[in-house]
PDB file of C-alpha atoms in Angstrom:
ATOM      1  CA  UNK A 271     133.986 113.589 143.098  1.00 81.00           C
ATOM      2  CA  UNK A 272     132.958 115.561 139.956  1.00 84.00           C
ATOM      3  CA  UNK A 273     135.352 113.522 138.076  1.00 88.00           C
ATOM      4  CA  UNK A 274     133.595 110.209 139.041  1.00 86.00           C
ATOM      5  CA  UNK A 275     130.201 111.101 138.501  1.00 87.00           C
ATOM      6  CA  UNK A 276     131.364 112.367 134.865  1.00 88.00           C
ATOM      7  CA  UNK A 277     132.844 109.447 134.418  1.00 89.00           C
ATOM      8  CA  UNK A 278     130.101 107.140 135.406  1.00 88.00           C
ATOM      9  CA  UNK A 279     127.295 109.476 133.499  1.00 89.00           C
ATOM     10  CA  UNK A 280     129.282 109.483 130.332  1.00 90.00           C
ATOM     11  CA  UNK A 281     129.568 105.111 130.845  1.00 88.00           C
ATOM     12  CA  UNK A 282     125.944 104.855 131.201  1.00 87.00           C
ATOM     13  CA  UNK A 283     125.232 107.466 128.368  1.00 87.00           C
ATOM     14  CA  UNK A 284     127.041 105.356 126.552  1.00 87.00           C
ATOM     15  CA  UNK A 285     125.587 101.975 126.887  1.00 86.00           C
ATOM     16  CA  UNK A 286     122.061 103.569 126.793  1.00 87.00           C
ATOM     17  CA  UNK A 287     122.272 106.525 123.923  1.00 86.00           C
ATOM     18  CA  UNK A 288     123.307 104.521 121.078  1.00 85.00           C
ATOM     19  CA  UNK A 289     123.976 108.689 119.561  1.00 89.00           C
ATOM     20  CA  UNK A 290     126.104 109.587 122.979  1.00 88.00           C
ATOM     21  CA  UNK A 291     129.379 110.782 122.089  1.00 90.00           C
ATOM     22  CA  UNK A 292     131.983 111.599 124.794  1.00 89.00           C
ATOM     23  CA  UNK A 293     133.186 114.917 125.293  1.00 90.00           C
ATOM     24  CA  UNK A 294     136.680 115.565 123.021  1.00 92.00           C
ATOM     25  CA  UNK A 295     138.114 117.253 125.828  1.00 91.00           C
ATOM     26  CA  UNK A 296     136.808 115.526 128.844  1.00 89.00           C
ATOM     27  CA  UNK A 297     139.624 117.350 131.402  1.00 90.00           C
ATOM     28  CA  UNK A 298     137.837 120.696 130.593  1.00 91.00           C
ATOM     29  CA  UNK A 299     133.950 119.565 131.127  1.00 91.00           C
ATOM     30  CA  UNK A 300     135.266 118.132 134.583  1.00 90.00           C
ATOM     31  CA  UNK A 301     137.378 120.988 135.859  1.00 91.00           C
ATOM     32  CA  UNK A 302     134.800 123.662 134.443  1.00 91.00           C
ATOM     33  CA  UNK A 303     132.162 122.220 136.625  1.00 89.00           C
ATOM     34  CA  UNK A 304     134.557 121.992 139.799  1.00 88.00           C
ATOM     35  CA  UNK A 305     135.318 125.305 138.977  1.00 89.00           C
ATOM     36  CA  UNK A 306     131.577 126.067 138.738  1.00 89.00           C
ATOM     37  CA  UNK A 307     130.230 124.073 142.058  1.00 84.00           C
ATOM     38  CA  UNK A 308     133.534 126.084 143.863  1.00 83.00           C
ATOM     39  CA  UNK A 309     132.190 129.738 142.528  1.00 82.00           C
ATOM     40  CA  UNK A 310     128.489 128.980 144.009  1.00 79.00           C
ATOM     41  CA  UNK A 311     129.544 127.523 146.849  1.00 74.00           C
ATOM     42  CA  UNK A 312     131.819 131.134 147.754  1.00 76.00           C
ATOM     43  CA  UNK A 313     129.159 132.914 146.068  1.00 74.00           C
ATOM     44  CA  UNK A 314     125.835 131.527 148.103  1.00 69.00           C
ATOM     45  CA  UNK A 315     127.405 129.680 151.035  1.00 65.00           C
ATOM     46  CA  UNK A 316     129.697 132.603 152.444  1.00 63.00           C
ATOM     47  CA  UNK A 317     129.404 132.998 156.049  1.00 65.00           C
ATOM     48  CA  UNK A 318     127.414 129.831 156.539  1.00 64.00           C
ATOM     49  CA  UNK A 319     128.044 127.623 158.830  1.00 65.00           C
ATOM     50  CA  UNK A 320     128.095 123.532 158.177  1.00 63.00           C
ATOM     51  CA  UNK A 321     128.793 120.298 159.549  1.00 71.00           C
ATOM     52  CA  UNK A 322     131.488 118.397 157.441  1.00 74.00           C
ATOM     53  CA  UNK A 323     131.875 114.768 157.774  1.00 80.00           C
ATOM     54  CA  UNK A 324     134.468 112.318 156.191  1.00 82.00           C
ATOM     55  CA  UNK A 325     133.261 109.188 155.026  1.00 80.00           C
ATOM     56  CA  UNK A 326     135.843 106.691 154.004  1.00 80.00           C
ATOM     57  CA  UNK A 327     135.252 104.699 151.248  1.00 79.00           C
ATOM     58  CA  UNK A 328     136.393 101.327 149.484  1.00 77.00           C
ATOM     59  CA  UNK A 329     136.717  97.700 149.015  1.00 74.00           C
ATOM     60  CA  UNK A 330     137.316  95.512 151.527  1.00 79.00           C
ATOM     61  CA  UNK A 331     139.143  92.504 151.559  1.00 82.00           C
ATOM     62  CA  UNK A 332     137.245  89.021 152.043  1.00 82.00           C
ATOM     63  CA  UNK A 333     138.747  86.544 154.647  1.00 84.00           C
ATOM     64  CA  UNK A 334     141.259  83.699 153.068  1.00 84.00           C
ATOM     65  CA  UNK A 335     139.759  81.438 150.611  1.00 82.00           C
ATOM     66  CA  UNK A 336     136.424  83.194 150.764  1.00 85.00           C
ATOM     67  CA  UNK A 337     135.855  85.324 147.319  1.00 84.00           C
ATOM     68  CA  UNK A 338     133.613  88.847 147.294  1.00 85.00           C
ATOM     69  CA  UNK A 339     130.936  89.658 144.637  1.00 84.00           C
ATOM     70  CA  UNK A 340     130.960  92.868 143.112  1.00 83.00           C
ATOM     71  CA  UNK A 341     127.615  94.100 141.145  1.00 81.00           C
ATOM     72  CA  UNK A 342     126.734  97.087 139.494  1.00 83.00           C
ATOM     73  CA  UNK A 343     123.220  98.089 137.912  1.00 82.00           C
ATOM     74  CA  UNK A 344     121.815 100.517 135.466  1.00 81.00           C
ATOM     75  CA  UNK A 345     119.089 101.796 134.535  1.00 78.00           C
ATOM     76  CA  UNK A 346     117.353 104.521 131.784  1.00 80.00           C
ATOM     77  CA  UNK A 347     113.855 105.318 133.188  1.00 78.00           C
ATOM     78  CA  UNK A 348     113.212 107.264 130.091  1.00 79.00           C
ATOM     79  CA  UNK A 349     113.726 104.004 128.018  1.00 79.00           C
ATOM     80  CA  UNK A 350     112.824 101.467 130.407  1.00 76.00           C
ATOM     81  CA  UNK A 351     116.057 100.022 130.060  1.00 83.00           C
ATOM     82  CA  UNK A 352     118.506  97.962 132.528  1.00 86.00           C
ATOM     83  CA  UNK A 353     121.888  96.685 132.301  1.00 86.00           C
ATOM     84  CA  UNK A 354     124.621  95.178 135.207  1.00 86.00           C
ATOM     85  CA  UNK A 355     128.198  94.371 135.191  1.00 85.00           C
ATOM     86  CA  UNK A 356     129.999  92.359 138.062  1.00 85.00           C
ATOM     87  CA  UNK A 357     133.018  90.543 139.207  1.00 86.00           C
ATOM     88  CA  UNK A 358     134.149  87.896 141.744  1.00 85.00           C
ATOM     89  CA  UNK A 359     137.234  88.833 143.559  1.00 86.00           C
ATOM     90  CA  UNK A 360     139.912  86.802 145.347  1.00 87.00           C
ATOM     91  CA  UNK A 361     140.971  87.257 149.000  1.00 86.00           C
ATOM     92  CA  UNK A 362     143.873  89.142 147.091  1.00 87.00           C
ATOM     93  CA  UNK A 363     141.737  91.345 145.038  1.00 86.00           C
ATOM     94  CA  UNK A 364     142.247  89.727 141.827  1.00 89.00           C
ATOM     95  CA  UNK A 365     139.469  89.154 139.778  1.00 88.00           C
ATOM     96  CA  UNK A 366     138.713  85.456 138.941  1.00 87.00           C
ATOM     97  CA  UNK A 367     135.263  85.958 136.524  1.00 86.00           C
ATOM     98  CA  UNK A 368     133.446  88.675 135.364  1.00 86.00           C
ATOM     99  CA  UNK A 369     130.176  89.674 133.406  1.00 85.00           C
ATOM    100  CA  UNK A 370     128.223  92.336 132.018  1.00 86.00           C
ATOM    101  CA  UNK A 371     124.650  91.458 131.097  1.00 86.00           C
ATOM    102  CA  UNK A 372     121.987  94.241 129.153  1.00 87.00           C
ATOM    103  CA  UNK A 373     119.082  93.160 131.104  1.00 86.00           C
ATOM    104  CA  UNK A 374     116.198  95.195 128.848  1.00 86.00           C
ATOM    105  CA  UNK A 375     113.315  96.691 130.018  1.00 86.00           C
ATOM    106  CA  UNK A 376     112.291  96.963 133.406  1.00 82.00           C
ATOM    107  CA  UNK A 377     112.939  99.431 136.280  1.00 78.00           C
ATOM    108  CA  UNK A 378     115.650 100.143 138.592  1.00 78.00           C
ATOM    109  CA  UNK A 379     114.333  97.671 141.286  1.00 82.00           C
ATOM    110  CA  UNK A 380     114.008  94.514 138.886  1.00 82.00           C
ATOM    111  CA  UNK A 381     117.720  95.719 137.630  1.00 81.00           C
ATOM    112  CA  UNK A 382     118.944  95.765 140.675  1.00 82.00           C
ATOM    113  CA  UNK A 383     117.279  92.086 140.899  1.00 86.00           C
ATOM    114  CA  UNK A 384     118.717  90.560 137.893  1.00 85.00           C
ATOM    115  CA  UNK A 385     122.528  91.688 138.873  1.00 83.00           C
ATOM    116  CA  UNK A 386     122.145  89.956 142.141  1.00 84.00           C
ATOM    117  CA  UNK A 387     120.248  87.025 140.663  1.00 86.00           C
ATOM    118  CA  UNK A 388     123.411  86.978 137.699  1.00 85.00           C
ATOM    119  CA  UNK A 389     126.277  87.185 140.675  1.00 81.00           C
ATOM    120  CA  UNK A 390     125.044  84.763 142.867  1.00 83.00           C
ATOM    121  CA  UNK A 391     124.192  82.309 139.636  1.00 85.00           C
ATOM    122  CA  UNK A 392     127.696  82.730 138.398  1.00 83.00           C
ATOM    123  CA  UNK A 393     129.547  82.287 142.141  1.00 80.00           C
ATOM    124  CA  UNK A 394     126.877  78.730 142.064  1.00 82.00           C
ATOM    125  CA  UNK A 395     128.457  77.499 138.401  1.00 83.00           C
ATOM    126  CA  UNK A 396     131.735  78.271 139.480  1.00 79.00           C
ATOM    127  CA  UNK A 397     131.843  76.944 142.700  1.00 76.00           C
ATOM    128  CA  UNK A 398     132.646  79.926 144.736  1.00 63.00           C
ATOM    129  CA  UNK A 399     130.227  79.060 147.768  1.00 61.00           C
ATOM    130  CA  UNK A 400     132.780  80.998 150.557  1.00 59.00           C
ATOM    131  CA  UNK A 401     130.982  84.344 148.985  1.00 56.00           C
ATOM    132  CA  UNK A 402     129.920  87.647 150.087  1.00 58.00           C
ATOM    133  CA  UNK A 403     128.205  90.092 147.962  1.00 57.00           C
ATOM    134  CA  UNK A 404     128.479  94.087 147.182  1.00 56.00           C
TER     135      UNK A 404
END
């Protein structure tokens, strides 16, 4: 998990920082804060008690013929700026079309918006009306 959400901060950091440079060793920054979130959880959460769910996640397939739209937003509240990338999938998980889009400024809502607005408009041009969207 702490490999992901470096991953995804250091993507948006760099499509919104035009000064963001990623890490030179990125391997260390993400095992040094495992390491970190395991020492505080031994240190401060010895002895407690808690509830643990699993929550399985991923992509699932469309029925045959149909396609599914995948869309992602983002958004820099300190900047006011928005951006989305997305891709129509075949029932066999290939991609058949893609975009990315910088939206500009706005907030997270009106991103979130636009990348529907952009997935659904490009499933239209292409055809694609056996669709579900993500």
């Amino acid at each position: 998990m702490v490999a992901c959400w470096h991953l995804w901060k250091w993507r948006n950091k760099s499509i919104f920082e035009e000064d963001f440079q990623r890490p030179n060793n990125p391997t260390n920054v993400i095992l040094k804060m495992a390491l970190e979130i395991d020492r505080c959880e031994q240190t401060h959460l010895d002895g407690w008690t808690h509830r643990s769910d699993t929550v399985y996640i991923g992509w699932k397939q469309p029925r045959e013929e149909w396609f599914k739209l995948n869309c992602d937003d983002a958004h820099k509240s300190s900047v006011h700026l928005s951006g989305c990338v997305g891709q129509i999938l075949n029932s066999n998980g290939r991609c058949v079309s893609s975009f990315t889009r910088k939206i500009g400024s706005c907030d997270a809502f009106h991103a979130e918006m636009w990348g529907t607005y952009i997935k659904m408009d490009l499933a239209r041009r292409m055809d694609k009306s056996s669709s579900s969207g993500e």
